[in-house]
Short mmCIF file of C-alpha atoms and ligand atoms in Angstrom, two decimals:
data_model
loop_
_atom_site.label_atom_id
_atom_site.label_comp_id
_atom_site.label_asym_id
_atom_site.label_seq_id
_atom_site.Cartn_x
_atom_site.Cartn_y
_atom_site.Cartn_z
CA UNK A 1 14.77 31.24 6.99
CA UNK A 2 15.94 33.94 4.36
CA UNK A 3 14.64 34.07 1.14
CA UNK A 4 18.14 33.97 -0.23
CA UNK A 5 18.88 30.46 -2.76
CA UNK A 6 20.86 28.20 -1.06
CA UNK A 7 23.96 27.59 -2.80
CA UNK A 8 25.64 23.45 -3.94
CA UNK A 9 28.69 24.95 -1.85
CA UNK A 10 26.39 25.50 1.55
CA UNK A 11 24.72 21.99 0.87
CA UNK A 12 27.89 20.31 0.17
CA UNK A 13 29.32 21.83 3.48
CA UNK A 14 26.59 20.55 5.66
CA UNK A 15 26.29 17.51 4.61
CA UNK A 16 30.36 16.75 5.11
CA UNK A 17 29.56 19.00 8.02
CA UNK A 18 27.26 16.15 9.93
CA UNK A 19 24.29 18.69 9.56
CA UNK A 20 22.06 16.06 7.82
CA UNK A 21 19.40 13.87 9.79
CA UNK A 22 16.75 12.08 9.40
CA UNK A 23 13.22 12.84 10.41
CA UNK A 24 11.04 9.46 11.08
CA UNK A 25 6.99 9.60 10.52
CA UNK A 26 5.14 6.60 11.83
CA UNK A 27 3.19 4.76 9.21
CA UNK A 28 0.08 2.50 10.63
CA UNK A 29 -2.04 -0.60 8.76
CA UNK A 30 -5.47 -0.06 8.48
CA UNK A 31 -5.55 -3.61 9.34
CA UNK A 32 -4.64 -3.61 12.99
CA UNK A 33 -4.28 0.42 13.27
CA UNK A 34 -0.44 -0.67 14.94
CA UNK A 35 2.49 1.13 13.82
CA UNK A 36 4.08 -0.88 11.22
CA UNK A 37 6.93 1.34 10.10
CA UNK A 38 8.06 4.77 9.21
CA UNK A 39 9.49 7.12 6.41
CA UNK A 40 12.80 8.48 6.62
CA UNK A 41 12.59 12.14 6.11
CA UNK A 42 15.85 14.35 5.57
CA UNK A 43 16.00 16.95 7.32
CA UNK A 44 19.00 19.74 7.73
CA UNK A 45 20.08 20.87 11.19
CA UNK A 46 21.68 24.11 11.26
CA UNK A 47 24.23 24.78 13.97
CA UNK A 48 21.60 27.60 15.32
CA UNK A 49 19.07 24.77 15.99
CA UNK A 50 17.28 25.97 12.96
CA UNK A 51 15.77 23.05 10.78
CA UNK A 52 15.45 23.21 6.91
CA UNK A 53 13.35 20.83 4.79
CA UNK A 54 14.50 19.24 1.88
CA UNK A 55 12.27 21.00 -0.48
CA UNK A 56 14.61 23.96 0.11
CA UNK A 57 17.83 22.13 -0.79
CA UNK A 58 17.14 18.92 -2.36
CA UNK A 59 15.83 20.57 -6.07
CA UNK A 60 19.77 22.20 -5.98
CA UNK A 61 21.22 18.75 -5.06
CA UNK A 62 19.45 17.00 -7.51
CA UNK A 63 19.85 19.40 -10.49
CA UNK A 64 23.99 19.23 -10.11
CA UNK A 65 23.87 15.30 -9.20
CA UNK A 66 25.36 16.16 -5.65
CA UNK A 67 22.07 14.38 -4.59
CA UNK A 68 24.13 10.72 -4.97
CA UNK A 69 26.91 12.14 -2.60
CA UNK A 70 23.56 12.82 -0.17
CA UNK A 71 22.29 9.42 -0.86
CA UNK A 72 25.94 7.28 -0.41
CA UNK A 73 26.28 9.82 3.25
CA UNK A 74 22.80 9.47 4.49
CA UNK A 75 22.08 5.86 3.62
CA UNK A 76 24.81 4.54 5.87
CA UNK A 77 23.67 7.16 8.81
CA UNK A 78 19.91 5.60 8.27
CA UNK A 79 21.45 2.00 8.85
CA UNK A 80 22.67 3.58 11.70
CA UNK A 81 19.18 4.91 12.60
CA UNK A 82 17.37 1.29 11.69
CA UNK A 83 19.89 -0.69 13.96
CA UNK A 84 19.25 1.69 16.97
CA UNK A 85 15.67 0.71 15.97
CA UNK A 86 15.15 -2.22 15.92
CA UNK A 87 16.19 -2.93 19.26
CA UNK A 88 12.50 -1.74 19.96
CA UNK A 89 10.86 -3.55 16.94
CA UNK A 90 12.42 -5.99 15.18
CA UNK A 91 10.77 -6.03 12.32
CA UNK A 92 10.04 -2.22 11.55
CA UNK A 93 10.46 -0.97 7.83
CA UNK A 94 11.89 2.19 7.36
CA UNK A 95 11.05 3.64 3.65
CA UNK A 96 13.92 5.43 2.27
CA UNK A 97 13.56 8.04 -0.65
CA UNK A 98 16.02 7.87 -3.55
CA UNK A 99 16.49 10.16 -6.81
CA UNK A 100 16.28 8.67 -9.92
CA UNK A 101 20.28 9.48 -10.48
CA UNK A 102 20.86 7.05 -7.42
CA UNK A 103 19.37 4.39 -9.43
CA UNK A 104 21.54 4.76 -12.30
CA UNK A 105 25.00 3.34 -10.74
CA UNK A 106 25.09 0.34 -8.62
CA UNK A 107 26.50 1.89 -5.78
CA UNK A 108 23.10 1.23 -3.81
CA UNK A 109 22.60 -2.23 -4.20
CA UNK A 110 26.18 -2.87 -3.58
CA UNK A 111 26.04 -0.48 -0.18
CA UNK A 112 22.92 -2.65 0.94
CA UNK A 113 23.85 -6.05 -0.05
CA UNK A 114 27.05 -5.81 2.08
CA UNK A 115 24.58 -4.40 5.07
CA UNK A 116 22.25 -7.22 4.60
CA UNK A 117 25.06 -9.77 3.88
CA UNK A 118 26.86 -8.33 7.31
CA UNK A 119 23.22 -8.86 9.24
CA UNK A 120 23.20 -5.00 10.11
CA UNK A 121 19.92 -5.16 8.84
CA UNK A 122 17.34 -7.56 7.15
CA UNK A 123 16.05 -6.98 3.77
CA UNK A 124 12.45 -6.11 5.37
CA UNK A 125 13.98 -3.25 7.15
CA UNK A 126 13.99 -1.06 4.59
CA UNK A 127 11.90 -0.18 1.95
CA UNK A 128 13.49 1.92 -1.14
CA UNK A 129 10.78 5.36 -2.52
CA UNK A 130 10.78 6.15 -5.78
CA UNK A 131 9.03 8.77 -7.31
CA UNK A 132 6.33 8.24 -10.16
CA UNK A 133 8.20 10.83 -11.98
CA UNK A 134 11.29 9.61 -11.77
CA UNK A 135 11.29 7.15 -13.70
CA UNK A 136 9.16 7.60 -16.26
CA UNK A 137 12.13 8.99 -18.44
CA UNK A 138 14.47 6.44 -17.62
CA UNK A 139 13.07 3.06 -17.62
CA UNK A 140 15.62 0.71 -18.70
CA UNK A 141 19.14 1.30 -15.79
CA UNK A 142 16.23 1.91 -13.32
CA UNK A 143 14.41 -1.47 -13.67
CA UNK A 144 17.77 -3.08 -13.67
CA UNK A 145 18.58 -1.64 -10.61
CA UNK A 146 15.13 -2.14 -9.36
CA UNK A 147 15.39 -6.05 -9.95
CA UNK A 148 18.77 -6.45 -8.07
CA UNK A 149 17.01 -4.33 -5.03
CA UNK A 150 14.32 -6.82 -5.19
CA UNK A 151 16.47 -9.78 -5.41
CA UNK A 152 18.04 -8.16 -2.46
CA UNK A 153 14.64 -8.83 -0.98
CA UNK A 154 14.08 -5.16 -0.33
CA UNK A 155 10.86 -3.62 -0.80
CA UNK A 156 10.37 -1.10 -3.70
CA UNK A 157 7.28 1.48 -3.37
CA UNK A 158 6.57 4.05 -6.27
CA UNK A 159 5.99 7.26 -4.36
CA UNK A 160 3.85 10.50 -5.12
CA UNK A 161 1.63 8.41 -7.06
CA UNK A 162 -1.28 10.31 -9.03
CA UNK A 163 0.74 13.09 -9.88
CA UNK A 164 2.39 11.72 -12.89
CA UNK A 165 1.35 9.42 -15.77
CA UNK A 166 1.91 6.22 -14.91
CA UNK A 167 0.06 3.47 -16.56
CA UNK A 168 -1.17 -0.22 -15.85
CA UNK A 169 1.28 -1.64 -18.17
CA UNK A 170 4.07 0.55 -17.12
CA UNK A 171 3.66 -0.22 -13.47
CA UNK A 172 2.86 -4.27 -14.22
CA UNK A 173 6.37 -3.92 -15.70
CA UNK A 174 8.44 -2.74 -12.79
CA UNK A 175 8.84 -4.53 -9.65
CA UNK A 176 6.99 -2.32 -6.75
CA UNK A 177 5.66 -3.90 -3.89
CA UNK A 178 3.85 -0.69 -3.10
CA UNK A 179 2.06 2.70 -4.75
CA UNK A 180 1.66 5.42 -2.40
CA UNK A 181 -0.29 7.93 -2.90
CA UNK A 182 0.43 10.91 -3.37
CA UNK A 183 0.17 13.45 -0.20
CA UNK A 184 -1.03 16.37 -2.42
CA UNK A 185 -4.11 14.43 -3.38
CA UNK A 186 -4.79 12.70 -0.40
CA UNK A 187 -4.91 15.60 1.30
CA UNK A 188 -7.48 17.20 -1.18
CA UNK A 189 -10.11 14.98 -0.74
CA UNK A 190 -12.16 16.65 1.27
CA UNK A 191 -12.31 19.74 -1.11
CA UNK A 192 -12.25 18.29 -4.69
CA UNK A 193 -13.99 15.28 -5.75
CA UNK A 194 -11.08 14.69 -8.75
CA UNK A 195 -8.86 13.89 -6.20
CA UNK A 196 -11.29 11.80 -4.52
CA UNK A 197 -11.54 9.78 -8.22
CA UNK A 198 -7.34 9.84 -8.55
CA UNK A 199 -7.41 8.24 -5.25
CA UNK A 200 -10.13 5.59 -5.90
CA UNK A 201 -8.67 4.95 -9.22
CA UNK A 202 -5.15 4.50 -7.86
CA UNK A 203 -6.18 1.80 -5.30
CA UNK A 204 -8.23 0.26 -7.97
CA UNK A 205 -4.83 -0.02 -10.02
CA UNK A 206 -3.44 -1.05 -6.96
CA UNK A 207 -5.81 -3.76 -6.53
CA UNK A 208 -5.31 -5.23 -10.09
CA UNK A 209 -1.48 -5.46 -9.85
CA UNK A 210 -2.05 -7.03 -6.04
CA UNK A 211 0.68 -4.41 -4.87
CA UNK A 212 -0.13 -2.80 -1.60
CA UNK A 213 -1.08 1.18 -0.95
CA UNK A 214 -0.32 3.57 1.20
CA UNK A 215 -1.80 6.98 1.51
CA UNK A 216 0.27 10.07 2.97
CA UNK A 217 -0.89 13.43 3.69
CA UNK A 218 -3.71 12.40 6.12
CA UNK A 219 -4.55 15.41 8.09
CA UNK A 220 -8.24 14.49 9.44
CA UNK A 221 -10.10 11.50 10.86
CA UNK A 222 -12.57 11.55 7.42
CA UNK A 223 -10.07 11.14 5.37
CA UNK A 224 -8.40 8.33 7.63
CA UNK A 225 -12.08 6.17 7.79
CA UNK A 226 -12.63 6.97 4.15
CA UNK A 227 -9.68 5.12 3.38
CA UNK A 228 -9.80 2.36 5.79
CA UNK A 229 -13.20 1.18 4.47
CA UNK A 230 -11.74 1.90 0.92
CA UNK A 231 -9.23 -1.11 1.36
CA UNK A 232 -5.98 1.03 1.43
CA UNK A 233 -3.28 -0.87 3.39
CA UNK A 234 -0.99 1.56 5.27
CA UNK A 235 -1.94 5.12 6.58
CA UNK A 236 0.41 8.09 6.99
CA UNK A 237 -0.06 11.90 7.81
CA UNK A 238 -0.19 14.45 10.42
CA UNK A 239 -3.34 13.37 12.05
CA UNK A 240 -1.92 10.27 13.66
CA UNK A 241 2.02 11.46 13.88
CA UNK A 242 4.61 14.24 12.09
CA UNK A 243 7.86 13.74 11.37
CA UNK A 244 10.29 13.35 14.74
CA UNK A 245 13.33 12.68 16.06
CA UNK A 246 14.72 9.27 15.60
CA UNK A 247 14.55 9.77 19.88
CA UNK A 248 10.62 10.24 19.84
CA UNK A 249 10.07 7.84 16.86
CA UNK A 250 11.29 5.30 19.63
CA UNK A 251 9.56 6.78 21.85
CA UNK A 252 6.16 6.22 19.94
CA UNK A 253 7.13 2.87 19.22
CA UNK A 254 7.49 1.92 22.99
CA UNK A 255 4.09 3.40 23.76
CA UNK A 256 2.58 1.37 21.17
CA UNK A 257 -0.41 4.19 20.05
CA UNK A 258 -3.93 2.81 18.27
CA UNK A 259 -5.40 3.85 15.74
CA UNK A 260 -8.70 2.96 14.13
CA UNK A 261 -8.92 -0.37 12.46
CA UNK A 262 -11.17 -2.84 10.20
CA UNK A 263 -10.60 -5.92 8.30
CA UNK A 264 -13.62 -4.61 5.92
CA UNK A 265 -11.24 -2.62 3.48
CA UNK A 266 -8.87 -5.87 2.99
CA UNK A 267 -12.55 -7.72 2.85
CA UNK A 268 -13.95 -5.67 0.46
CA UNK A 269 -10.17 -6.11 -1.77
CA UNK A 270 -11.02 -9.80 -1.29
CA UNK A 271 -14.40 -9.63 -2.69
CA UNK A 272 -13.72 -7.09 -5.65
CA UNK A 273 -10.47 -9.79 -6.86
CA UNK A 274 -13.40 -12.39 -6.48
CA UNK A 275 -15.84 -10.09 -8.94
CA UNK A 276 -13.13 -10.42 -11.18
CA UNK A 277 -12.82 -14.00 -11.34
CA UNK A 278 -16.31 -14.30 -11.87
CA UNK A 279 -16.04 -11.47 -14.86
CA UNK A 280 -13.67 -13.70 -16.28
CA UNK A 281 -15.47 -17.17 -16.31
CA UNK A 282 -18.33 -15.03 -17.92
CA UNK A 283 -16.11 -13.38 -20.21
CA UNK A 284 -14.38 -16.66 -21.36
CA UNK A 285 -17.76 -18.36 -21.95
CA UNK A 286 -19.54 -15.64 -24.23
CA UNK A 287 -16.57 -15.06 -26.40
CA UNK A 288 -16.00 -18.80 -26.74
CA UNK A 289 -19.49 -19.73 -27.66
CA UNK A 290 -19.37 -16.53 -29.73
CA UNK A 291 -16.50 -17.63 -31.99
CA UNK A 292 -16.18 -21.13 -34.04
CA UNK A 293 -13.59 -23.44 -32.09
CA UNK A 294 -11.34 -23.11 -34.48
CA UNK A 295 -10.63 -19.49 -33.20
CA UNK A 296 -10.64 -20.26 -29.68
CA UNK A 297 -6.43 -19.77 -29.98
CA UNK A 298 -6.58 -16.76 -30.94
CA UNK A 299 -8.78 -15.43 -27.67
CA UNK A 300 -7.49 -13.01 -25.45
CA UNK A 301 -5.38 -14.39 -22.50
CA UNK A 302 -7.14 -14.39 -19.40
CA UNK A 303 -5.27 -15.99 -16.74
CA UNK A 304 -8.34 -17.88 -15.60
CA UNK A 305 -7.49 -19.55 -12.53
CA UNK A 306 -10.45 -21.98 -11.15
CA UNK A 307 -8.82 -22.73 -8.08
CA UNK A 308 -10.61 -20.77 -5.26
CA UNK A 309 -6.73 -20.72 -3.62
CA UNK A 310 -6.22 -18.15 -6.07
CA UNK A 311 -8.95 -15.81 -5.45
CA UNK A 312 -8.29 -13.83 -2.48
CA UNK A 313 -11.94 -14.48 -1.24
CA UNK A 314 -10.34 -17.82 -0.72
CA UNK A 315 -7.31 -17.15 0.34
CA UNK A 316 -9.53 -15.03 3.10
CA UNK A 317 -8.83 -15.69 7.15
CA UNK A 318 -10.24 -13.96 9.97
CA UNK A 319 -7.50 -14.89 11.75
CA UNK A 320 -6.78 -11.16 13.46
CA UNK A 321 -8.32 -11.54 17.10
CA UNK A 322 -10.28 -8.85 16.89
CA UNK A 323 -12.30 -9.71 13.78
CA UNK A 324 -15.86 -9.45 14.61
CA UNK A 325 -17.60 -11.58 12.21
CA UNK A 326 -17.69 -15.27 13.65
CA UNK A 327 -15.52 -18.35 12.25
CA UNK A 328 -19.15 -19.88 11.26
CA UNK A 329 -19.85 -17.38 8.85
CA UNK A 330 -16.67 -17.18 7.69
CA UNK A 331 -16.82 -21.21 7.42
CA UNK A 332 -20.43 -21.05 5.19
CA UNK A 333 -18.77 -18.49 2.76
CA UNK A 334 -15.89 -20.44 2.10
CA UNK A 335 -17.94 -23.34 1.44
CA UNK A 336 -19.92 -21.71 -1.11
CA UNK A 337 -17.01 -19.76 -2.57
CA UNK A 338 -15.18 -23.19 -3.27
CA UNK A 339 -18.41 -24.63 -5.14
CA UNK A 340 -18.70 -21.63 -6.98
CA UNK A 341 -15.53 -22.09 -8.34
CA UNK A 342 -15.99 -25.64 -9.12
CA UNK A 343 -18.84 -24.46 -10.85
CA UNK A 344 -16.79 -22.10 -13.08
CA UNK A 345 -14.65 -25.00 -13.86
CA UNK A 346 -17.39 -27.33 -14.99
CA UNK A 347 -18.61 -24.39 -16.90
CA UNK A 348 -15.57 -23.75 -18.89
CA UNK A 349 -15.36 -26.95 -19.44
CA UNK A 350 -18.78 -27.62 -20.38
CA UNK A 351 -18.41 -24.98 -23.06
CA UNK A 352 -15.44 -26.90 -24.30
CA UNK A 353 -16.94 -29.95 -24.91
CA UNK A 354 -19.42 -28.60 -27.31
CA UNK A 355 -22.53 -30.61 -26.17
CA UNK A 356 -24.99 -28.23 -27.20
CA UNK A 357 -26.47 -25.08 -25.86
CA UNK A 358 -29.20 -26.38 -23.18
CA UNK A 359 -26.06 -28.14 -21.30
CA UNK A 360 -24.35 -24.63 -21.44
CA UNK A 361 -27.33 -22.93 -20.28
CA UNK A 362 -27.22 -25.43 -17.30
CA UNK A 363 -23.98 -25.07 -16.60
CA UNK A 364 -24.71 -20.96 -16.48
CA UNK A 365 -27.29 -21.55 -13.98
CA UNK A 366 -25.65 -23.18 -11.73
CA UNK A 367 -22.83 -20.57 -11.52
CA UNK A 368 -25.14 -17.97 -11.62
CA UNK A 369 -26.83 -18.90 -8.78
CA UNK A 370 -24.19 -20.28 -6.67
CA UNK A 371 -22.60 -16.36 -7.16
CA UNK A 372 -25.67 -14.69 -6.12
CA UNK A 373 -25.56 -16.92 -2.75
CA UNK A 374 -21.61 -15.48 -2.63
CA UNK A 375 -23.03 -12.16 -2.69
CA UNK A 376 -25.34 -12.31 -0.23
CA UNK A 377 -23.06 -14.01 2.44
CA UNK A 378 -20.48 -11.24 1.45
CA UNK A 379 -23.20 -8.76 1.87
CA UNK A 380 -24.22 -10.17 5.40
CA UNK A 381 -20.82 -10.27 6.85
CA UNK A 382 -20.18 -6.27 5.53
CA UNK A 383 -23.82 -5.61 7.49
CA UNK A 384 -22.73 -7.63 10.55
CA UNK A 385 -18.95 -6.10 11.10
CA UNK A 386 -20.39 -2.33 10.12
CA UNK A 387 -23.35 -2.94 13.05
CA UNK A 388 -20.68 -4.19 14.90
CA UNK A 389 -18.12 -1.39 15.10
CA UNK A 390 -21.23 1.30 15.19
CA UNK A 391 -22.49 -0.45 18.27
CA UNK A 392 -18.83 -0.63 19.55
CA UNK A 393 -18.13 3.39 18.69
CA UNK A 394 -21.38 4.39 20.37
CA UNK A 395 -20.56 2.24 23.53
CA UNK A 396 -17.53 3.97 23.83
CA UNK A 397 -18.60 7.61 23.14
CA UNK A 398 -21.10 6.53 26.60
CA UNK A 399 -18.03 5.61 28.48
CA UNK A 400 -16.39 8.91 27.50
CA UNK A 401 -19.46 10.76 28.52
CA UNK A 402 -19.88 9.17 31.80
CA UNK A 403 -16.05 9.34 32.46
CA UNK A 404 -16.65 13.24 31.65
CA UNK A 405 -19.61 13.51 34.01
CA UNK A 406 -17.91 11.81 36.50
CA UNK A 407 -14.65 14.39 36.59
CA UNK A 408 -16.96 16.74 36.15
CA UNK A 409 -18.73 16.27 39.50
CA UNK A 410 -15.26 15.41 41.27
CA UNK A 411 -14.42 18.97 40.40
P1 C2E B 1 7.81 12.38 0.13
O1 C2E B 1 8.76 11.26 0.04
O2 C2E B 1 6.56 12.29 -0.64
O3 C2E B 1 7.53 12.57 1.69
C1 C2E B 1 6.31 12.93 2.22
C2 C2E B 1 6.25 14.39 2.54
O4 C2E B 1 4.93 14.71 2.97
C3 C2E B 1 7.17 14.79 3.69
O5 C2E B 1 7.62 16.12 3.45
C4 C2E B 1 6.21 14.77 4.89
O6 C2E B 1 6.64 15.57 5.94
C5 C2E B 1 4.97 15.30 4.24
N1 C2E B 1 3.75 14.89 4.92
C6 C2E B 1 3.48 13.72 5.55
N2 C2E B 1 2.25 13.72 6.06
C7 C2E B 1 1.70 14.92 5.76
C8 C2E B 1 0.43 15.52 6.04
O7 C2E B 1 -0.47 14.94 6.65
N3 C2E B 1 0.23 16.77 5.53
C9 C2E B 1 1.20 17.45 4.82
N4 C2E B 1 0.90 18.67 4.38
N5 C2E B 1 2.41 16.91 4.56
C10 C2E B 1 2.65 15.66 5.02
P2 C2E B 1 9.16 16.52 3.58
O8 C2E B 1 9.75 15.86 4.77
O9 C2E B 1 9.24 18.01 3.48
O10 C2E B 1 9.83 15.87 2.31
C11 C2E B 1 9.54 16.35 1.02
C12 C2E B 1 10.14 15.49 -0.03
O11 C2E B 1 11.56 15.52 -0.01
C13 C2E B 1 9.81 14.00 0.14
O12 C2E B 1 8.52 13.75 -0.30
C14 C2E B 1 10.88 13.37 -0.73
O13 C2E B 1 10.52 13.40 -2.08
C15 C2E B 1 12.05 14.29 -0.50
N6 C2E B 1 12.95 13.67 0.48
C16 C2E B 1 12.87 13.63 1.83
N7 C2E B 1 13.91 12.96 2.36
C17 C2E B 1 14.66 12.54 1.32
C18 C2E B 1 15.88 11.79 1.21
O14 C2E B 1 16.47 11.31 2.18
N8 C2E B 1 16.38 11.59 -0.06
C19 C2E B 1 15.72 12.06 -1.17
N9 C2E B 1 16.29 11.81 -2.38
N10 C2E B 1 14.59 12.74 -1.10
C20 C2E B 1 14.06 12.99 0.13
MG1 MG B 2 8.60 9.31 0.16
MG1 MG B 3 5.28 11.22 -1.51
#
């Protein structure tokens, strides 16, 4: 490649000239380690076989608005791409990255409503990436734009976050399904422990909004386990698969590859949502008794659900074949879960009915020591699946060895 700028005129040619494509990178759950997906990556294919990356041409695009030209052109090849797809897996969902000028016209909900509404594709095919940047200039077109995508029932994920300023509020505002994480960071983990914090702070965010996360840039297997036991939901980076061919995405697909797996991370999401509910019952109690009930109106709003349906401890099913923790244990932890909550309820309630502070203490107790029995059944099940998959790793590093040995002495 030459160092010379490439000029609107060259891009515009190109793309008119049928020299775009797409690129597809797998992306894999932590929760099974399957493929799940893939990113749409644009790539341009010179007549000489040579192939340029869109950080060489996209920042041109973008800066004379040809980028929505790109977007209108390339979105109806990657409907192309999904329907010669799913053929191999129905239910794949491609992300697709958009500029922040695509969102201002609504040209690209119309172009995938009248997909959807023609059953080219279904609304979980696609996914729509925006960057973090994007839109923090421009929030008012975007999240209109944003909502019809949504009530589309398409998939929005805010991409490259961490690099940006994004904020709680800001994000608990928009409608993404997703943050992903920025590949810069991710990838910097190993070397910088601020990036490490970005990260851990980003899924904590994450977490709090119940939106799912997905990390890019995931060159080595530390960084992969690091963020499988963190409770990250979808992995993506050159240590498990680069960007290929739409040919040798399918490819990959058919073979069906593994990757490692654990239920602990979307455990361990479980348990923190629980913390939380239990933070709040405690909260809601001290600043209650604290203030005359006259006052109690003017609290904070908590959103303090008793139900245990609504804590994802609850809501929590090791229903995945390969879980290693038995249904038993699961069974005993529910059971004390549910009259923990119950016991939040009477709490509250207790508190309301303003029958003196040694019922209130009582009522403390009780939840108090119903959570510490939570804890430890939490903390026995983390101890049992981590002896478990040690035990399983070291069994197969034997069976590797022996296979070695073994070829070894047929040579
Ligand atoms: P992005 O959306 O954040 O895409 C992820 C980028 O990270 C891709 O670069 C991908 O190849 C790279 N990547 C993935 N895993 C790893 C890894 O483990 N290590 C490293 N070092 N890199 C990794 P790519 O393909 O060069 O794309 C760059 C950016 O161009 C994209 O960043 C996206 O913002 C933009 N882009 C790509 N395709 C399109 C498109 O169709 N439309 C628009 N508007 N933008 C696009
Ligand atoms: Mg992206
Ligand atoms: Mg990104």
């Amino acid at each position: 490649m030459s160092d010379e700028k490439i000029t609107l005129a060259e891009i515009e040619a190109a793309l008119h000239g049928g020299e775009f494509c797409f690129h597809f990178q797998p992306k894999i759950s932590f929760q099974t380690g399957k493929i799940t997906g893939g990113e749409a990556l644009l790539r341009w294919q010179k007549p000489g076989g040579e192939l340029v990356p869109p950080g060489l041409f996209l920042p041109q695009a973008e800066e004379s608005g040809f980028i929505t030209d790109i977007t209108a052109v390339m979105l109806q090849e990657l409907i192309e791409n999904i329907a010669q797809i799913r053929p191999h897996k129905p239910d794949i969902q491609i992300a697709f990255n958009v500029s922040a000028l695509d969102l201002h016209s609504p040209y690209l909900v119309k172009m995938l409503r009248s997909y959807i509404g023609n059953r080219v594709i279904d609304p979980g095919n696609i996914q729509i990436e925006i960057t973090e940047t994007a839109i923090l200039d421009h929030n008012e077109p975007i999240r209109k734009t944003l909502l019809a995508l949504v009530a589309l029932g398409v998939e929005i994920v805010m991409d490259d976050f961490g690099t940006g300023y994004s904020s709680l509020d800001m994000l608990s505002q928009l409608p993404f399904s997703a943050l992903k994480i920025d590949q810069g960071v991710v990838g910097r983990m190993d070397k910088d422990s601020r990036s490490t914090h970005i990260v851990r702070s980003s899924l904590q965010m994450a977490r709090a909004l119940s939106i799912k996360t997905v990390a890019e840039g995931i060159e080595n297997e530390g960084i992969y386990s690091f963020l499988l036991a963190s409770g990250c939901s979808e992995a993506q980076g050159f240590w498990m698969a680069k960007p290929t061919p739409i040919e040798d995405f399918i490819t990959i697909l058919e073979d069906s590859p593994t990757w490692p797996s654990s239920e602990l991370g979307a455990f361990y999401n479980a348990w923190v949502n629980h913390l939380s509910y239990r933070r709040k019952v405690l909260d809601t109690v001290y600043t209650m008794t604290m203030s005359p009930p006259e006052e109690w109106s003017h609290l904070p709003k908590l959103d303090l659900r008793h139900s245990p349906a609504h804590c994802r401890l609850g809501q929590w099913n090791p229903s995945l074949d390969n879980s290693s923790v038995s249904k038993e244990t699961y069974k005993k932890l529910s059971k004390i879960h549910r009259a923990m909550h119950t016991a939040g309820d009477t709490l509250v309630k207790t508190v309301r009915a303003q029958n003196g502070a040694e019922s209130i203490i009582k009522a403390t107790d009780d939840f108090m020591r119903l959570s510490e029995k939570v804890d430890k059944e939490v903390s026995r099940i983390v101890s049992a699946s981590f002896a478990e998959s040690l035990r399983a790793r070291e069994k197969a590093a034997q069976k590797e060895g022996e296979e070695e040995a073994l070829n070894q002495a047929q040579i």
